[in-house]
Coordinates of C-alpha atoms in Angstrom, one line a residue:
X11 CA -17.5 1.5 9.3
X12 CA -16.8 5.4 8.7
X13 CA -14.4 6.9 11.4
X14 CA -14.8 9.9 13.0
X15 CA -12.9 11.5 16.2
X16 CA -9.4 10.5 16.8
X17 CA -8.6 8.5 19.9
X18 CA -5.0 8.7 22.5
X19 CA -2.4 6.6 20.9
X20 CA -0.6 4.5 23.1
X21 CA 3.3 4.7 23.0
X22 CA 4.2 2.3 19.7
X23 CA 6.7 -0.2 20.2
X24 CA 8.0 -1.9 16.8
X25 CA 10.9 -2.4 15.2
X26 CA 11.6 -2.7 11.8
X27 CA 14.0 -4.1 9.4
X28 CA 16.4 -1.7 7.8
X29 CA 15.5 -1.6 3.8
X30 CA 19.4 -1.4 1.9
X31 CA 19.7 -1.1 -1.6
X32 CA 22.4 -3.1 -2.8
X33 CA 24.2 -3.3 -5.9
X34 CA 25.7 -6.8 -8.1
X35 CA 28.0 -5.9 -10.8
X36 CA 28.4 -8.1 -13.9
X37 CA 32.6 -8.6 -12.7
X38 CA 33.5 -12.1 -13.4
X39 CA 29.9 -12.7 -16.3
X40 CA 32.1 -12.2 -18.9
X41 CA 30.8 -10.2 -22.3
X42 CA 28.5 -12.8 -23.2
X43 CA 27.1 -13.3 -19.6
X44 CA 26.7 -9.6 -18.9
X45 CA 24.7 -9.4 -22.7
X46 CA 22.4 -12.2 -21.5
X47 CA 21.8 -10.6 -18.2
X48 CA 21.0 -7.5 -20.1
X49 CA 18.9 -8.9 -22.8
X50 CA 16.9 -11.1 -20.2
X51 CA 15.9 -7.8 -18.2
X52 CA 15.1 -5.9 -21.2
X53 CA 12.5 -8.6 -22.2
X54 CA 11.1 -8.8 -18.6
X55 CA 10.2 -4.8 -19.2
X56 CA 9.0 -5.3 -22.6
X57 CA 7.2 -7.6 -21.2
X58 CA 5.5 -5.9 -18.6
X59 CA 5.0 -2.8 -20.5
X60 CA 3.4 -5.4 -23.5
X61 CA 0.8 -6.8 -20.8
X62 CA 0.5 -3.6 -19.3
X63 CA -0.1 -0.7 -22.1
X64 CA 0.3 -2.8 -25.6
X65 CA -2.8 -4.3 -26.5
X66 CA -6.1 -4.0 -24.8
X67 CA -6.1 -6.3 -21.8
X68 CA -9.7 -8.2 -21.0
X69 CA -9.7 -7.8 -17.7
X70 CA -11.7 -10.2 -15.4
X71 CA -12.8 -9.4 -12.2
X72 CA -10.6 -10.1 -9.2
X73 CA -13.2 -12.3 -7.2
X74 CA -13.6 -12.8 -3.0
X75 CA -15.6 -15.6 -1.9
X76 CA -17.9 -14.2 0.4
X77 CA -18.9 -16.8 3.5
X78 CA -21.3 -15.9 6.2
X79 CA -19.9 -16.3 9.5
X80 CA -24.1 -17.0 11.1
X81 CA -27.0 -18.8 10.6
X82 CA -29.8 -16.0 8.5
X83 CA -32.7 -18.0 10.4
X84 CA -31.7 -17.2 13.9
X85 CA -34.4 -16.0 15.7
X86 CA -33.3 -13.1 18.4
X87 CA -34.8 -9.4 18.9
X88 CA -34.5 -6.5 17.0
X89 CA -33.3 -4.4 19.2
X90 CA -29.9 -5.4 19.6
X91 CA -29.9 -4.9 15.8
X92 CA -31.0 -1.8 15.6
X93 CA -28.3 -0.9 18.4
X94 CA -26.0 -1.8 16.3
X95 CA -26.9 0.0 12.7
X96 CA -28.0 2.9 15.1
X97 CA -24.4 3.6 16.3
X98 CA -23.5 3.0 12.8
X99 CA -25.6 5.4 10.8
X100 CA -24.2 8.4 13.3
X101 CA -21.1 7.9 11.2
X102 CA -22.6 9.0 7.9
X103 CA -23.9 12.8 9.2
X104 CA -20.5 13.5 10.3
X105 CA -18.3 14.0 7.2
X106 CA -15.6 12.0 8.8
X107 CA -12.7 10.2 7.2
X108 CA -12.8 8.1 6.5
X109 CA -5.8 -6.8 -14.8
X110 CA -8.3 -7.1 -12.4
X111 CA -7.1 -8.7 -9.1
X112 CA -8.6 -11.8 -7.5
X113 CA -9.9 -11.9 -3.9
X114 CA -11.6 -15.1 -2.3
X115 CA -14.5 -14.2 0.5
X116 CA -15.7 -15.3 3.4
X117 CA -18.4 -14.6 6.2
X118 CA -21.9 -13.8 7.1
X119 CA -24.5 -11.0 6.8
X120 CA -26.9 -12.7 9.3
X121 CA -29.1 -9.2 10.2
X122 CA -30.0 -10.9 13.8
X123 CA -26.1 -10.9 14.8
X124 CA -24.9 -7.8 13.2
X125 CA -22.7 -10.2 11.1
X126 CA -20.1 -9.8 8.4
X127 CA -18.7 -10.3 5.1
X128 CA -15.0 -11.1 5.4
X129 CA -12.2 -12.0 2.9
X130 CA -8.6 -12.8 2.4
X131 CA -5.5 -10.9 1.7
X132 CA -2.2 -11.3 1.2
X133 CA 0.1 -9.0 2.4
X134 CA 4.1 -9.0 2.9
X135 CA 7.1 -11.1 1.2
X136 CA 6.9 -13.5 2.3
X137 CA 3.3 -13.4 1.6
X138 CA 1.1 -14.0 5.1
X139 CA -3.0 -14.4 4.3
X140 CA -5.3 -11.7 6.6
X141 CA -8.8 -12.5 7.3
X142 CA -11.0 -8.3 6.9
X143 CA -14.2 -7.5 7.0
X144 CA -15.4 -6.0 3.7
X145 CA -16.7 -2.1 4.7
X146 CA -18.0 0.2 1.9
X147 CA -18.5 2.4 4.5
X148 CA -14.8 2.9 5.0
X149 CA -11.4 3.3 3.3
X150 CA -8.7 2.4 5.3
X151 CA -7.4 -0.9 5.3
X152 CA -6.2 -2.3 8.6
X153 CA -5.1 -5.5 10.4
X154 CA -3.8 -6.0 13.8
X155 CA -0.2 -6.2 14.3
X156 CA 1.8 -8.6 16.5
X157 CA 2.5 -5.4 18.6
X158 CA -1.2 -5.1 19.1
X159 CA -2.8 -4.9 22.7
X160 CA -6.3 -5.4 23.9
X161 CA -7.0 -7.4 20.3
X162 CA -8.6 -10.7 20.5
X163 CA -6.6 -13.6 20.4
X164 CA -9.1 -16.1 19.4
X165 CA -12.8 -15.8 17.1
X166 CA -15.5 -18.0 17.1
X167 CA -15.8 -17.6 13.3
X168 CA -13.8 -20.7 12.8
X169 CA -10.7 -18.8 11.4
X170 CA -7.4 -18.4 13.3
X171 CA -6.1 -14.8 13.8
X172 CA -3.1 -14.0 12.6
X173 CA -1.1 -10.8 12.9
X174 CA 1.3 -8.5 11.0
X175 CA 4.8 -8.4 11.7
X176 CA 6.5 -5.7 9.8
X177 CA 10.0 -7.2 11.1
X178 CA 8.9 -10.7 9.3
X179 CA 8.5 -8.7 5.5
X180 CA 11.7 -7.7 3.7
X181 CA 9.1 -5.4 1.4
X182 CA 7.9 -3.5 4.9
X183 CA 8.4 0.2 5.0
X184 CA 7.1 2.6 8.0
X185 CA 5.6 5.6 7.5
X186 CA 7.0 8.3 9.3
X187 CA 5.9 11.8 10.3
X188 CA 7.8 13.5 7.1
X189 CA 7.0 11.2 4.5
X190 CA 5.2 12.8 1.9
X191 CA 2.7 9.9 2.0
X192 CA 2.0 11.1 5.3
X193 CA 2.1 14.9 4.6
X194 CA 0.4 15.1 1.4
X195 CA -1.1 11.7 0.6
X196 CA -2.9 10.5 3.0
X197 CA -5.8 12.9 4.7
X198 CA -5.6 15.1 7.2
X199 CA -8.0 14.0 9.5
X200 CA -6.9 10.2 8.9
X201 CA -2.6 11.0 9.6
X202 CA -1.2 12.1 13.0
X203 CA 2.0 12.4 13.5
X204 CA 3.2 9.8 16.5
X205 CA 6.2 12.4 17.3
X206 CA 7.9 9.8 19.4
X207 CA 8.1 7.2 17.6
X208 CA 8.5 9.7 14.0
X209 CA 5.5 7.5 12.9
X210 CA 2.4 8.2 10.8
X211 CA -0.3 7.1 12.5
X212 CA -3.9 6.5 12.7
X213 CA -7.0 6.9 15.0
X214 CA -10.7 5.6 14.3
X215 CA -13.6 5.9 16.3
X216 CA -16.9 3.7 15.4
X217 CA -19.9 4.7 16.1
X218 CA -20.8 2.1 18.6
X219 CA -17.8 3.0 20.9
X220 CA -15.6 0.7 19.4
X221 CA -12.3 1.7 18.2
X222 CA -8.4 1.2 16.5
X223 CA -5.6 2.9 16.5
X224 CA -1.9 2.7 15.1
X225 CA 0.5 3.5 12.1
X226 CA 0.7 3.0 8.8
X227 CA 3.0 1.1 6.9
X228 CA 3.4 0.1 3.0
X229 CA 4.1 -3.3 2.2
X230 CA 3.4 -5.6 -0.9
X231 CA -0.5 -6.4 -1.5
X232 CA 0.1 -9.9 -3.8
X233 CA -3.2 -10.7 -5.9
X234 CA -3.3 -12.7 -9.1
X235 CA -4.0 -10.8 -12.1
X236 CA -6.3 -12.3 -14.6
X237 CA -5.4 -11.6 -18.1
X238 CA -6.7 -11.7 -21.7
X239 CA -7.3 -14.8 -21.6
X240 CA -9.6 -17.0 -19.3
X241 CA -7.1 -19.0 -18.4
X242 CA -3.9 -16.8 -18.0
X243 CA -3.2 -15.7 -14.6
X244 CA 0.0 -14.1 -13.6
X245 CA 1.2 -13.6 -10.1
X246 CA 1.1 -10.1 -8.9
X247 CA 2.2 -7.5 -6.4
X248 CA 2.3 -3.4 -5.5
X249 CA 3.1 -1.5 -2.7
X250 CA 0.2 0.1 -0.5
X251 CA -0.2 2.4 2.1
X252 CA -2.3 0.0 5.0
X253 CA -2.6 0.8 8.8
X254 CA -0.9 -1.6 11.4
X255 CA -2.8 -1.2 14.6
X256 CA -1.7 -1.5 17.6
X257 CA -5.0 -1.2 20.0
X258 CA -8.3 -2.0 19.4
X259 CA -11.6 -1.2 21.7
X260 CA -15.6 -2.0 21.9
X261 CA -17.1 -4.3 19.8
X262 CA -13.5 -5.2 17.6
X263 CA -12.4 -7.1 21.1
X264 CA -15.3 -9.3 20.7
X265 CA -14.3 -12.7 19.7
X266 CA -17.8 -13.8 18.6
X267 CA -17.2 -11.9 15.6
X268 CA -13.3 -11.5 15.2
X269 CA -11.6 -10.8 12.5
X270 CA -7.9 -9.9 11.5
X271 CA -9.4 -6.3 10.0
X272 CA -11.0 -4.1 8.1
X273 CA -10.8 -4.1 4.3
X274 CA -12.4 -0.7 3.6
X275 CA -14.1 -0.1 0.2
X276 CA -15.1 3.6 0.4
X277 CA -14.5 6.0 -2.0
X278 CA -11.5 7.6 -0.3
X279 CA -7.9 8.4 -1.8
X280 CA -6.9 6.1 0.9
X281 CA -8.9 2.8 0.2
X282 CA -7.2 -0.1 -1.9
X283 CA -9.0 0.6 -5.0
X284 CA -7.9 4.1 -5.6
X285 CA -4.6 3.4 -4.6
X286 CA -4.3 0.1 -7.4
X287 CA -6.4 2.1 -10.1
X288 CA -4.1 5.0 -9.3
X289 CA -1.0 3.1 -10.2
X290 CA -3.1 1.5 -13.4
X291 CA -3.5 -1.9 -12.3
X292 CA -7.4 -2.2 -12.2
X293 CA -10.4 -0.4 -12.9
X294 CA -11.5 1.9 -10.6
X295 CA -14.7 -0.5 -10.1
X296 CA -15.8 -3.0 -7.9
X297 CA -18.8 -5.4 -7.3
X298 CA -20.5 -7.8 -4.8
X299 CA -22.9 -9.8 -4.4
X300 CA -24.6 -11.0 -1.2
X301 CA -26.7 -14.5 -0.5
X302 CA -29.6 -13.9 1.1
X303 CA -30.1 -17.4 2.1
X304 CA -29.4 -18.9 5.5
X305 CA -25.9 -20.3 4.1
X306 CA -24.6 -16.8 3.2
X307 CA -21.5 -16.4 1.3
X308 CA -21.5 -14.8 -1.8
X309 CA -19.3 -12.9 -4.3
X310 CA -17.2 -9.9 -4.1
X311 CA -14.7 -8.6 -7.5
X312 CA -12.6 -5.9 -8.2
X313 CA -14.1 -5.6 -11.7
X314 CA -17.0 -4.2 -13.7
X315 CA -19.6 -7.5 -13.9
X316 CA -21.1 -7.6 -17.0
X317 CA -25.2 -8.0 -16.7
X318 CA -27.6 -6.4 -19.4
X319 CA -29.9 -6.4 -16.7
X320 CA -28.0 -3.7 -14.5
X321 CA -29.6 -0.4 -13.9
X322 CA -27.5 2.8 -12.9
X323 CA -27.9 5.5 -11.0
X324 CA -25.6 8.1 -10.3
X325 CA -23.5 9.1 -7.4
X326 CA -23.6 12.2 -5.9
X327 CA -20.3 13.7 -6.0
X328 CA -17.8 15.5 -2.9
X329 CA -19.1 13.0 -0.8
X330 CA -17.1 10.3 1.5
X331 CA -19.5 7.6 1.3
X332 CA -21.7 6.0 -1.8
X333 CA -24.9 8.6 -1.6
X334 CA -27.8 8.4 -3.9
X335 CA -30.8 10.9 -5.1
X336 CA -33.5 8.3 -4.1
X337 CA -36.7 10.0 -5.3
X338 CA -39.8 8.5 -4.6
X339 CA -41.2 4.8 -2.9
X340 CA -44.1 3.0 -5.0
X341 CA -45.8 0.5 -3.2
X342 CA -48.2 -1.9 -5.4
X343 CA -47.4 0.8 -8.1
X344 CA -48.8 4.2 -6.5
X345 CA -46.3 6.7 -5.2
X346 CA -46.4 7.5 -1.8
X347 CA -47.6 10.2 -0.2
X348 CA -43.9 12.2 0.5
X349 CA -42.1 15.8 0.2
X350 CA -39.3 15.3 -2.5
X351 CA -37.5 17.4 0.6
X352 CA -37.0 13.8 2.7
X353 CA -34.6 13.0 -0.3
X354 CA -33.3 16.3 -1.3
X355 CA -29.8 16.3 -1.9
X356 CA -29.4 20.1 -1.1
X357 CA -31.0 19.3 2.0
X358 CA -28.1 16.4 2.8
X359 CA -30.8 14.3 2.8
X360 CA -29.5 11.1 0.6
X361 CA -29.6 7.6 0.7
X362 CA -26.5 5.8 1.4
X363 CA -25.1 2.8 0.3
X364 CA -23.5 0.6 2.9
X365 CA -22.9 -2.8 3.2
X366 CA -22.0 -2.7 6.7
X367 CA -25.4 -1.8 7.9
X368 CA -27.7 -5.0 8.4
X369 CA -31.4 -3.5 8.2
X370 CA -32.4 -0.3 6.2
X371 CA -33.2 3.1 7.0
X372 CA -35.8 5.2 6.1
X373 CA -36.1 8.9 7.3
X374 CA -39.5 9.9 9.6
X375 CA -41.1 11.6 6.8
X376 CA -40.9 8.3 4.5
X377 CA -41.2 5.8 7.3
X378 CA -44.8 6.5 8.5
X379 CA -46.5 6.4 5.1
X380 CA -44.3 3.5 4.5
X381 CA -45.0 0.9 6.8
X382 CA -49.1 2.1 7.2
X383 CA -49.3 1.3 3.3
X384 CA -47.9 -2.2 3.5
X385 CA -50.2 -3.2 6.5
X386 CA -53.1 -1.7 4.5
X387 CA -52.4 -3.5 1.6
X388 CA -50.8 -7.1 3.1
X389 CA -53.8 -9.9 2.6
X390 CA -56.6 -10.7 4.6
X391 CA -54.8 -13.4 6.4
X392 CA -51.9 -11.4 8.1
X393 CA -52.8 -10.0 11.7
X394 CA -50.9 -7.2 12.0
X395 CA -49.4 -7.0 15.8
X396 CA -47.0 -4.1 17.4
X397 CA -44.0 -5.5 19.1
X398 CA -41.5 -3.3 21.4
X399 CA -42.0 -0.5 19.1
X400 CA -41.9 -2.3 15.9
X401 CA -45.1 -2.6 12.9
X402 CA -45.1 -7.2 13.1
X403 CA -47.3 -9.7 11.1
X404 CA -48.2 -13.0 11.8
X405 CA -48.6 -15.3 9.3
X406 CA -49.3 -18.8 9.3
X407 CA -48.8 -18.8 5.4
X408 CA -46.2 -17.7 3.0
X409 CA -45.1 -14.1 2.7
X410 CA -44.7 -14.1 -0.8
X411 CA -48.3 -13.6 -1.9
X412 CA -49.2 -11.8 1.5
X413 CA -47.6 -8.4 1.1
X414 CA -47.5 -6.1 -1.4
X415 CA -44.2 -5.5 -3.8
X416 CA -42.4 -2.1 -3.4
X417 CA -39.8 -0.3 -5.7
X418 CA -37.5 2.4 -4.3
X419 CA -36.6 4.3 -7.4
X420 CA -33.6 6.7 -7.6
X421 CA -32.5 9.4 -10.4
X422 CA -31.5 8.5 -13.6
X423 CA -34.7 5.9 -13.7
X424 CA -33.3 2.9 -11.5
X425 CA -35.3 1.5 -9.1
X426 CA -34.6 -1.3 -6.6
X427 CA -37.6 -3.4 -6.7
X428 CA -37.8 -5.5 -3.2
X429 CA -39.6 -8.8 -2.2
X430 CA -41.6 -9.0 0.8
X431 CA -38.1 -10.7 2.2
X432 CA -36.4 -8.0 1.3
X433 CA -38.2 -5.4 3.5
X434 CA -39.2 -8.0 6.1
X435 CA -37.9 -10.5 8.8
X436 CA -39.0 -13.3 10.7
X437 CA -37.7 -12.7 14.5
X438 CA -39.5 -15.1 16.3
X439 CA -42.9 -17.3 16.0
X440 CA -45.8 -17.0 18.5
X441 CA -48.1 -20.0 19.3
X442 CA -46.2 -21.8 16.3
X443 CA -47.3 -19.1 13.9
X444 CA -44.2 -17.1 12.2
X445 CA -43.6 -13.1 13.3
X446 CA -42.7 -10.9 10.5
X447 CA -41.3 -7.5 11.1
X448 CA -40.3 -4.4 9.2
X449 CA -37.2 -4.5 8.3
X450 CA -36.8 -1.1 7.8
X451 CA -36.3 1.5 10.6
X452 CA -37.2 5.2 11.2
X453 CA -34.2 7.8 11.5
X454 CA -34.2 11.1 12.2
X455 CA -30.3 11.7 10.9
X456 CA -31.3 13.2 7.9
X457 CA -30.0 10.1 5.6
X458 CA -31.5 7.3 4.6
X459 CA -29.3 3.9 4.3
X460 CA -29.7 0.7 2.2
X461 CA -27.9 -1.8 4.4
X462 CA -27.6 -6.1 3.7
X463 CA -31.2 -6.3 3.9
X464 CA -31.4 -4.5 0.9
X465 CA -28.8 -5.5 -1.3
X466 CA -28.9 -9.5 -1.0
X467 CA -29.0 -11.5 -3.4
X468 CA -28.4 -8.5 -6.1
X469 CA -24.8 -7.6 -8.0
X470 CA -24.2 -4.2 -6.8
X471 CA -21.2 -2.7 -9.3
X472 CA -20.1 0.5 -7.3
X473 CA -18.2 2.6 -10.6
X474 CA -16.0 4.9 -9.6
X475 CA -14.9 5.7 -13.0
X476 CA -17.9 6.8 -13.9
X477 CA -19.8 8.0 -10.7
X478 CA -22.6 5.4 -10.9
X479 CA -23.7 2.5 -9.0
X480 CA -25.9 -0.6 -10.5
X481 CA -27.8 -3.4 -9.7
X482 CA -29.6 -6.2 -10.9
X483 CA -31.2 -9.5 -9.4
X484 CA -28.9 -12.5 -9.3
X485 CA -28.0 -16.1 -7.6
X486 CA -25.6 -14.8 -5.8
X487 CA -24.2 -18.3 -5.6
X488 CA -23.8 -18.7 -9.3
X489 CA -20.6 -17.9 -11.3
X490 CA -20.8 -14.3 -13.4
X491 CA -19.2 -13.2 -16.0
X492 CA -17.2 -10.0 -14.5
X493 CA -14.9 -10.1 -18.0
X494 CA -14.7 -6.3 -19.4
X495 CA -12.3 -4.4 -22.0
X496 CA -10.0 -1.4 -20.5
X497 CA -8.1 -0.4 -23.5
X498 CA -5.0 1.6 -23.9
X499 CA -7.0 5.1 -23.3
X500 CA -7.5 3.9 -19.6
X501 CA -4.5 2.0 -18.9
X502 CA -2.6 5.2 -19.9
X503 CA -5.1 7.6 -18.5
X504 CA -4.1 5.8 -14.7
X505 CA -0.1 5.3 -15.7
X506 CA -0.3 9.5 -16.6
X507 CA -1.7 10.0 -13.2
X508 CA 0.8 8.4 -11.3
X509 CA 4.0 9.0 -13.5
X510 CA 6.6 11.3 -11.7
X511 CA 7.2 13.1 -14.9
X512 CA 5.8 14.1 -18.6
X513 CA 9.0 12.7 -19.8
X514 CA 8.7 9.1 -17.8
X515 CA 4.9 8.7 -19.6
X516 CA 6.2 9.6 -23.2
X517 CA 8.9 7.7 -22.5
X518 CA 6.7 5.0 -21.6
X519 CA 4.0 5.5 -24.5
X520 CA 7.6 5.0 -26.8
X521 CA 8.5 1.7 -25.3
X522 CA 5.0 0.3 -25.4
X523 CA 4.1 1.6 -29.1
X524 CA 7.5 -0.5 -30.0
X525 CA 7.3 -3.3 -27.9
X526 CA 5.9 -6.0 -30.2
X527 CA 9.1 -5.0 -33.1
X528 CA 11.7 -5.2 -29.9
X529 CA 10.3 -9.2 -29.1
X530 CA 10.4 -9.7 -32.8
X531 CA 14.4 -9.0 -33.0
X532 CA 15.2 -10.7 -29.9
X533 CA 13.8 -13.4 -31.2
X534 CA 15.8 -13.2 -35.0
X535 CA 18.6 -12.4 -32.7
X536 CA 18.3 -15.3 -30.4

């Protein structure tokens, strides 16, 4: 879910806790107490700085169990689908706005109810757990707060709702109009001033109508890191910038599909991952994959997963979604017939990737030849039938051997190669005997877009670091080995970026290169 115009906020009314620094002097320790005091704290930094910056840290992926929230075999009509997706993709030709930590997931990709992928969070000290849609069509992370109005109270996802209450968390901070975070950090077009209220706030606009709007806050995001070892796990926090909001519209008041937010994965400064990877915590990767099967679920990580059988392509840069170079579409092994101008990146023309799009999206001048190739080559036994609009089979038999295979291949030399199920769906059955339909749809937006349909049951690594995204086949509901080396060069690389000063990172490369001598005499010592 991109954003694009900014809606009227409401007058805000919150109130927060006052933060006070306090200070406990050593009066009354004693000599030996105040020693021990000191000595504990300058082992807890070693420490840190040891796990941190020392030695090499494997780093396993931070993993979200992914849950779908529907039933994948429901049969209901496409076009409520495509009403959906087709508000959606407006997003994408407007340029809007938009250690490894472990997330479990939960939630549904069922393409006949526009559903979703959601996980939990943990946000606040104490820590409370939020339920958010995963959006890698977005960057903001948002949940509703307990000032909220028009939000849904109740969703028939089987999850209670729960919402943020800034007073509750002594780690809460608001945002306010001057703050550089709002001045400098965060976007233009994603920061308004709420002059009021001195609040930095927020206003998104989906592209099916719906819509949020609010401040933003920082507060502690608590994961569990995962260390060098497969059984070491240390409890973990670090303060993020997240929006609070305060009013929601459209389709987020719905309670069939209600949620406590969005957990945007975009590529913006503003989404989670850049904001931990920034501060050197994790890699600036992340990975998911979706079950295709009518129980859903799946697998999302914060971490590179490690699959020889991955293929990468690579992004195209200055953009605020995941766009591709897709260059040509083989179906049974011959090319089709289409300009390399329906993909041309200097013609905006792209393919994005988006996991909150259910079907996939082809653009007029690669639809046509598209779906006349597969009926010409599907078997002897399909009747091909035309319903509401939409190129449908039916099929007393199975699909697998009935249509032909097709491979989407993008630069680099990575293709996706899809299965009849993954280009087609079964909506409905006439006289007993199954309907298939296309899947994919015909825009005339100028992009292309690889939604759920697409990227089932397939790890999807989305590398920042390196301006790539992979994929490879996979049982989405097996276990994977997401375990990858960052050494020192990119812990430090990260720490560099976000250290106030040249003097606080040598000071820091000092520490760390003497860390393991330091433990060694505290120990003698002790």
């Amino acid at each position: 879910m991109a954003t694009s115009s900014c809606l009227e906020l409401d007058k805000l009314t919150v109130g927060f806790k006052m933060q006070q620094l306090s200070t406990k002097g050593t009066r009354g320790l004693g000599c030996v107490g105040a020693w021990k005091v000191l000595l504990a704290l300058a082992v807890m930094m070693a420490l840190r700085l040891c796990i941190a910056c020392c030695h090499s840290p494997h780093v396993e992926a931070h993993v979200f169990n992914l849950e779908r929230s529907f039933q994948l075999n429901r049969l209901v009509d496409l076009g409520s689908i495509r009403a959906r997706d087709e508000a959606r993709r407006a997003q994408f030709t407007q340029g809007v706005v938009g250690g490894a930590v472990d997330f479990s997931l939960s939630g549904s990709s069922d393409p006949f109810k526009g559903g979703l992928y959601f996980t939990k969070v943990k946000i606040g000290s104490p820590p409370r757990e939020f339920r958010v849609q995963i959006d890698t069509g977005s960057d903001v992370l948002w949940v509703a707060c307990s000032s909220c109005t028009n939000c849904p109270r109740a969703s028939q996802l089987g999850v209670e709702l729960s919402f943020y209450d800034a007073i509750s968390s002594s780690t809460s901070e608001a945002v306010t109009c001057y703050d550089s975070l709002c001045t400098s950090t965060l976007p233009t077009s994603a920061a308004v001033c709420l002059e009021q209220d001195n609040l930095c706030g927020y206003s998104f606009r989906y592209g099916d109508g719906s819509g949020t709007s609010g401040f933003y806050v920082t507060d502690n995001l608590n994961f569990d890191m995962a260390l060098d070892r497969p059984d070491s796990v240390a409890n973990s926090s670090a303060q993020i910038i997240f929006g609070c909001s305060t009013y929601q519209s459209g389709d987020l008041t719905m309670t069939d599909k209600a949620v406590d937010g969005i957990f945007g994965f975009g590529p913006g400064s503003t989404s989670v991952i850049s904001q931990l990877s920034s501060k050197g915590i994790i890699p600036k990767v992340f990975s998911h994959c979706l079950k295709g099967d009518s129980g859903g679920g799946g697998i999302l990580m914060i971490g590179e997963i490690s699959d020889p059988d991955i293929v990468y392509t690579p992004l195209i840069s200055s953009k605020p979604h995941y766009n591709l170079n897709m260059e040509s579409i083989t179906i049974n092994g011959q090319a089709l017939p289409i300009d390399p101008a329906a993909f041309s990146s200097p013609n905006s023309r792209e393919t994005i990737v988006d996991s909150g799009t259910t079907l996939a999206y082809l653009v007029e001048e690669a639809f046509d030849p598209f779906v006349s190739t597969i009926t010409a080559a599907a078997s002897h036994n399909v009747i091909p039938v035309t319903v509401n609009g939409t190129q449908c089979y039916l099929l007393p038999a199975s699909i697998s051997g009935s249509f032909p295979p097709i491979s989407l291949n993008f630069a680099g030399g990575a293709s996706i190669s899809l299965k009849p199920d993954e280009y087609l769906i079964r909506i409905s059955s006439i006289e007993g005997v199954p309907l298939w339909c296309i899947g994919f749809q015909k825009t005339q937006q100028g992009v292309s877009i690889l939604g759920d349909l697409v990227l089932k049951d397939k790890v999807v690594v989305y590398d920042l670091a390196q301006q790539r995204i992979g994929w490879a086949y996979r049982d989405c509901s097996a276990s994977v080995n997401a375990s990858v080396v960052y050494g020192w060069d990119k812990i430090m690389d990260a720490a560099e970026m976000s250290a106030s000063s040249s003097t606080e990172y040598k000071l820091i490369r000092l520490l760390a290169a003497s860390v393991i001598g330091f433990l060694l005499q505290v120990t003698s010592f002790s």
